[in-house]
Short mmCIF file of C-alpha atoms in Angstrom, two decimals:
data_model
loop_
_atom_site.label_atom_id
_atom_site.label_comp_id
_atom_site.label_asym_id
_atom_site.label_seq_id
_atom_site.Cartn_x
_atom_site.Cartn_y
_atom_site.Cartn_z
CA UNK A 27 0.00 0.00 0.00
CA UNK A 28 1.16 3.44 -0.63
CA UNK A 29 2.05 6.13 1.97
CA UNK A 30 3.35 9.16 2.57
CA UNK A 31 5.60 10.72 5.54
CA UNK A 32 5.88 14.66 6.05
CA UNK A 33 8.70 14.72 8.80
CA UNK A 34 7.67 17.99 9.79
CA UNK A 35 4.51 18.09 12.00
CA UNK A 36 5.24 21.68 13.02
CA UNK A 37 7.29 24.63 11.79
CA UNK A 38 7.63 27.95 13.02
CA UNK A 39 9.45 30.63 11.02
CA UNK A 40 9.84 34.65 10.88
CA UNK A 41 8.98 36.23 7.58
CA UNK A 42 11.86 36.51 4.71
CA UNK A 43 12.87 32.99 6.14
CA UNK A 44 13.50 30.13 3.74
CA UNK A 45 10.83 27.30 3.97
CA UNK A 46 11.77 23.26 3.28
CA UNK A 47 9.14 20.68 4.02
CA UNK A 48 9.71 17.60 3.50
CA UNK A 49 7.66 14.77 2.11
CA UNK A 50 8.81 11.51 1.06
CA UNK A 51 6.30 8.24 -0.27
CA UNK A 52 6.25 4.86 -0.51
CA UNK A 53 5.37 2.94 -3.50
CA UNK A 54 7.08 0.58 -6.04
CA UNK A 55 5.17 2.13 -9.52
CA UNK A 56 4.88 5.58 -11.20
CA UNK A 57 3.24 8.37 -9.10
CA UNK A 58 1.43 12.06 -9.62
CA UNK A 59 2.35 13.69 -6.75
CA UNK A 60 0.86 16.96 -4.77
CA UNK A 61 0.91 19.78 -2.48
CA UNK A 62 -2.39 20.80 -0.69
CA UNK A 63 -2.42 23.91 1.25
CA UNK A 64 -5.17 24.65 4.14
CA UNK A 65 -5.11 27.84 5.10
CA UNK A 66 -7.16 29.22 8.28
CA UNK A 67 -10.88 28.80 8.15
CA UNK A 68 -10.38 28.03 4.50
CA UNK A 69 -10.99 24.46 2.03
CA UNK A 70 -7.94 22.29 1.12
CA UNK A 71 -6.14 23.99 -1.93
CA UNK A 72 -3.71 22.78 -4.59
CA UNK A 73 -0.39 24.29 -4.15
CA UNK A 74 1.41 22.35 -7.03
CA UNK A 75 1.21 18.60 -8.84
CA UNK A 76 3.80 16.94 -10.60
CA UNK A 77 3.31 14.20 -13.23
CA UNK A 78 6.05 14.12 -15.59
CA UNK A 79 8.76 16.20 -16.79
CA UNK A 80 10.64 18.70 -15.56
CA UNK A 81 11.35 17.43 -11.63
CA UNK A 82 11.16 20.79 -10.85
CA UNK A 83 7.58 22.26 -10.52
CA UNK A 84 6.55 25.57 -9.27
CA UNK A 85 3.14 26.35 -8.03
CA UNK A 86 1.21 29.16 -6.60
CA UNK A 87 2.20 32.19 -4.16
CA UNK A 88 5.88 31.53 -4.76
CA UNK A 89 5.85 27.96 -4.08
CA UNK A 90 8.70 25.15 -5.65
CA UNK A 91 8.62 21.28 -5.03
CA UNK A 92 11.46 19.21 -6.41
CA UNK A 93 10.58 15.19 -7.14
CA UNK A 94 14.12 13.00 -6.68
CA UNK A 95 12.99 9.78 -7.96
CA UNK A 96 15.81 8.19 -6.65
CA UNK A 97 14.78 9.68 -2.71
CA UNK A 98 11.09 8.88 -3.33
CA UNK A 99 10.87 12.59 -1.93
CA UNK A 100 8.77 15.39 -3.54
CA UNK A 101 9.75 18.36 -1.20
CA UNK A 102 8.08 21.62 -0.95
CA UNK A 103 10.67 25.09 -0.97
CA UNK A 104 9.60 28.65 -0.84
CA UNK A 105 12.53 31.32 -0.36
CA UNK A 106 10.96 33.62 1.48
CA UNK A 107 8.06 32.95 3.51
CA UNK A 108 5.09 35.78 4.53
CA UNK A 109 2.79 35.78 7.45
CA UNK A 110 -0.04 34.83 4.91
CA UNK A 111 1.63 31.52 4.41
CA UNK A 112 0.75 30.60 7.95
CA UNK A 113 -1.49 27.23 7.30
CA UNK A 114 -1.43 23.65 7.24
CA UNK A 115 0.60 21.93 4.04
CA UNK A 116 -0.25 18.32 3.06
CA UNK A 117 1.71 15.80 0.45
CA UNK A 118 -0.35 13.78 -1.52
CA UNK A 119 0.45 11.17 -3.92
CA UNK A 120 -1.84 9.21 -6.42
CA UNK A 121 -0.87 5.73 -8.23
CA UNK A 122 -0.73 6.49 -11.94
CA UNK A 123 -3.96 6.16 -13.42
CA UNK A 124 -6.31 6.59 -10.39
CA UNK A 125 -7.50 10.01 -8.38
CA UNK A 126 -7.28 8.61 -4.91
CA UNK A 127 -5.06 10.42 -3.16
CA UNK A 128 -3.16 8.94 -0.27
CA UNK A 129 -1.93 12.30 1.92
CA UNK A 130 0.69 12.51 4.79
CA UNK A 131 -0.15 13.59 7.85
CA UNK A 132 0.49 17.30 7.36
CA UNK A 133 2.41 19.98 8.49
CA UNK A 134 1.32 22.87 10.31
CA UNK A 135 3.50 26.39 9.32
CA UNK A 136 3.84 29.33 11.38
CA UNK A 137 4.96 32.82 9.92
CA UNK A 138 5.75 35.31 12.66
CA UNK A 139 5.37 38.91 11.42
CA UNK B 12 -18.51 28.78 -11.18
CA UNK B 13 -20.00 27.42 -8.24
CA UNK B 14 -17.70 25.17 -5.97
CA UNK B 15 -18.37 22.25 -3.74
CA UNK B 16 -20.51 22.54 -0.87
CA UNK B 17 -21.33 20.12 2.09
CA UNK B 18 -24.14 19.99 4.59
CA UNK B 19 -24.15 19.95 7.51
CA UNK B 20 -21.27 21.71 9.08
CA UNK B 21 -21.47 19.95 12.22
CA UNK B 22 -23.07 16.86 13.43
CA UNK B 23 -23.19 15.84 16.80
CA UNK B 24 -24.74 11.55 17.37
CA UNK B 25 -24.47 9.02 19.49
CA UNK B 26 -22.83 5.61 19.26
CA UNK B 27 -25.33 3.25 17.25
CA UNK B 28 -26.86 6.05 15.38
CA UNK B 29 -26.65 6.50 11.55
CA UNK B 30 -25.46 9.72 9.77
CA UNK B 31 -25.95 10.74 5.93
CA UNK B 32 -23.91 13.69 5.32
CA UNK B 33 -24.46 15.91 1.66
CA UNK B 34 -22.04 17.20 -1.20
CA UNK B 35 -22.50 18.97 -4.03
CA UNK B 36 -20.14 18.80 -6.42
CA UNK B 37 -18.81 21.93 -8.76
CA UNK B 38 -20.41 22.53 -11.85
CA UNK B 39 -19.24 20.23 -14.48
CA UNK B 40 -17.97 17.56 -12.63
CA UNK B 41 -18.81 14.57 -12.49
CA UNK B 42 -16.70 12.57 -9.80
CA UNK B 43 -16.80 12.98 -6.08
CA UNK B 44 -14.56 11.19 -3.31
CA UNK B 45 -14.88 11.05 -0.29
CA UNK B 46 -12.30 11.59 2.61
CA UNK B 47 -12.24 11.19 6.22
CA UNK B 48 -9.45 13.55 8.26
CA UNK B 49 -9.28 12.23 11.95
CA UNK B 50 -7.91 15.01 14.13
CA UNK B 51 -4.15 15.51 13.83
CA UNK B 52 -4.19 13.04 10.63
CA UNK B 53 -3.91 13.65 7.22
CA UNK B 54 -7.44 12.88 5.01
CA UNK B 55 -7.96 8.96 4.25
CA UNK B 56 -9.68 8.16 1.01
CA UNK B 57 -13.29 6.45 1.24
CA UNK B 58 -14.50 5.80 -2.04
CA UNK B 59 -14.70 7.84 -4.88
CA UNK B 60 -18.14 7.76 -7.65
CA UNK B 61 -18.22 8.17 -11.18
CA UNK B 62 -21.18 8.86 -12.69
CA UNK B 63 -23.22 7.37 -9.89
CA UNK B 64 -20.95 4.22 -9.62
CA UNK B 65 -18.92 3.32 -7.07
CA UNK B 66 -15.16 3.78 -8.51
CA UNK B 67 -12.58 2.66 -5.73
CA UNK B 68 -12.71 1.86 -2.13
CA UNK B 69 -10.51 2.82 0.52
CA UNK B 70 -10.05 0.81 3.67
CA UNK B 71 -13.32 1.52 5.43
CA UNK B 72 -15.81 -1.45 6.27
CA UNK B 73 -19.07 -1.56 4.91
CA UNK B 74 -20.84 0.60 7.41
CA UNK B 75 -19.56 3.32 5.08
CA UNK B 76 -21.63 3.41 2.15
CA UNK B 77 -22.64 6.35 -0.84
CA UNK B 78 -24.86 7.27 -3.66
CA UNK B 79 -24.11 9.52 -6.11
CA UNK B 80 -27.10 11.07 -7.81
CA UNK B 81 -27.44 12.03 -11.84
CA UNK B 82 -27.28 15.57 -11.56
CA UNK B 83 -23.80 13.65 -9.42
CA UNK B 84 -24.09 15.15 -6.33
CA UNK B 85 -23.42 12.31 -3.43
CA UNK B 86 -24.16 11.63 -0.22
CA UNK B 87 -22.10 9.90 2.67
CA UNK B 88 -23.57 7.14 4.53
CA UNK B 89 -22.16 5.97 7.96
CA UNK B 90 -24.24 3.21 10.09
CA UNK B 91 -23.87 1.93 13.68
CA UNK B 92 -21.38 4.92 14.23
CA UNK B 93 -18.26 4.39 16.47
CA UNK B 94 -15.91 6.31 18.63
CA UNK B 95 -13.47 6.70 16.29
CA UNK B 96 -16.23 7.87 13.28
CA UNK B 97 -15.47 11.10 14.93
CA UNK B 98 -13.55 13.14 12.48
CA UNK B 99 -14.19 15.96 9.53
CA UNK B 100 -15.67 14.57 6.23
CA UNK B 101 -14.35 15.68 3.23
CA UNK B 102 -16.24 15.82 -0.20
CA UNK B 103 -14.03 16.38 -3.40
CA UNK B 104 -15.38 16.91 -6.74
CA UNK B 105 -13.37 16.24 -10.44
CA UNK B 106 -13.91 15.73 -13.91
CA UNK B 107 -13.07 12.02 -14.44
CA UNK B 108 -12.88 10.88 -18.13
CA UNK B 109 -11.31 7.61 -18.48
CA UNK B 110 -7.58 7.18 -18.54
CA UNK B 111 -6.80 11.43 -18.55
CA UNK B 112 -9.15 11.44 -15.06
CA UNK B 113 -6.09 11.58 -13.10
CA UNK B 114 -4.77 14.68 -13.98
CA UNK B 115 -7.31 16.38 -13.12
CA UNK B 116 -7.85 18.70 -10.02
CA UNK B 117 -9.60 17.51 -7.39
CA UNK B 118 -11.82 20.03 -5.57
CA UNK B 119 -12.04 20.43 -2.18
CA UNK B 120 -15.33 20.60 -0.02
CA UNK B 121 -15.44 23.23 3.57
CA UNK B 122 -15.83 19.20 5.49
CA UNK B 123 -18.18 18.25 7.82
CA UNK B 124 -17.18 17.87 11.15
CA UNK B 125 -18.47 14.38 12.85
CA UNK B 126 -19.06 14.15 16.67
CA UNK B 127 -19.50 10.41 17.94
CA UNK B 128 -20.51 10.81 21.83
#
């Protein structure tokens, strides 16, 4: 079965700081892989998605994931963070071909002003 | 462009009781899954329905059930409720379309929040 492990449950940062999270999966065949973003009071989001290609994806608001096949990671970068990126950031990975997505257990980000 | 919406936004039952919770999905699509997020958990996949058929299953006995409906909104279906059914429900809607369905987004619903007492 797949799963995924965010290694981060919670961060705390000032603004202008550099975010890493990290996310890494487990699963023997070809993935699509995701960032959701849930910020306060607010539905789950898509930050990013990767499914081929260039390992390097950017998404919204600034945000960069890099996938490293060889790491099974797909970890999420921004270089520098603002207060409105305080929220809670969940990996997500589907099996090729299906839309069930199997998410880690998240990671809650602070910004301090 | 109307996104997904779930009713209720909070449900409070008892152990034994049944609960059918609501989503409507966002114009055009015609796929909804279903997710459970236990507190301090990531969401779990339930099942997911494609035009009105059951189209995967997650690891959740058959107490959960669903219907999607043609104009493919769905409802959740939870008997004998436990404990542990105590968590926020999450409704996503896509467009699925064969073999290109997992590309596309998947749409998240507000939740609703489940209280087992």
């Amino acid at each position: 079965a797949q799963s995924v492990s965010q290694h981060n449950h919670h961060v705390i940062l000032s603004e202008a700081a550099s975010l890493e999270l990290g996310c890494n999966y487990s699963y023997g065949g070809t993935v699509n892989l995701f960032w959701y973003v849930q910020y306060p009071g607010q539905h789950l989001q898509l930050l990013l998605k990767y499914f081929s290609g260039d390992p390097l994806v950017k998404g919204i608001k600034g945000f960069e994931a890099e996938f490293i096949k060889s790491k099974f990671s797909f970890n999420l970068r921004k270089p520098s963070v603002q207060w409105s990126d305080t929220a809670e950031y969940f990996c997500a990975v589907t099996p090729a071909g299906f839309q069930k997505l199997v998410f880690g257990t998240g990671t809650r980000l602070l910004v301090s002003p | 462009e109307t996104g997904v919406t779930q009713s209720p936004t909070h449900l409070i039952k008892t152990r034994g009781q049944q609960v059918t919770l609501r989503c409507s999905s966002q114009s055009g699509h015609n796929t909804v899954s279903w997710y459970q997020q236990a507190l301090g958990q990531g969401p779990q996949f339930i099942f997911q329905y494609y035009r009105e058929e059951e189209n995967g299953r997650g690891n959740f006995p058959p107490r959960f059930s669903g219907l999607q409906f043609p104009n493919y909104s769905s409802e959740l279906n939870v008997n004998a409720l436990e404990l542990d059914d105590s968590a926020l429900y999450l409704c996503a809607s896509s467009l699925g379309q064969g073999r290109l369905a997992e590309f596309n987004e998947q749409f998240f619903g507000p939740g609703t929040r489940l209280t087992v007492l």
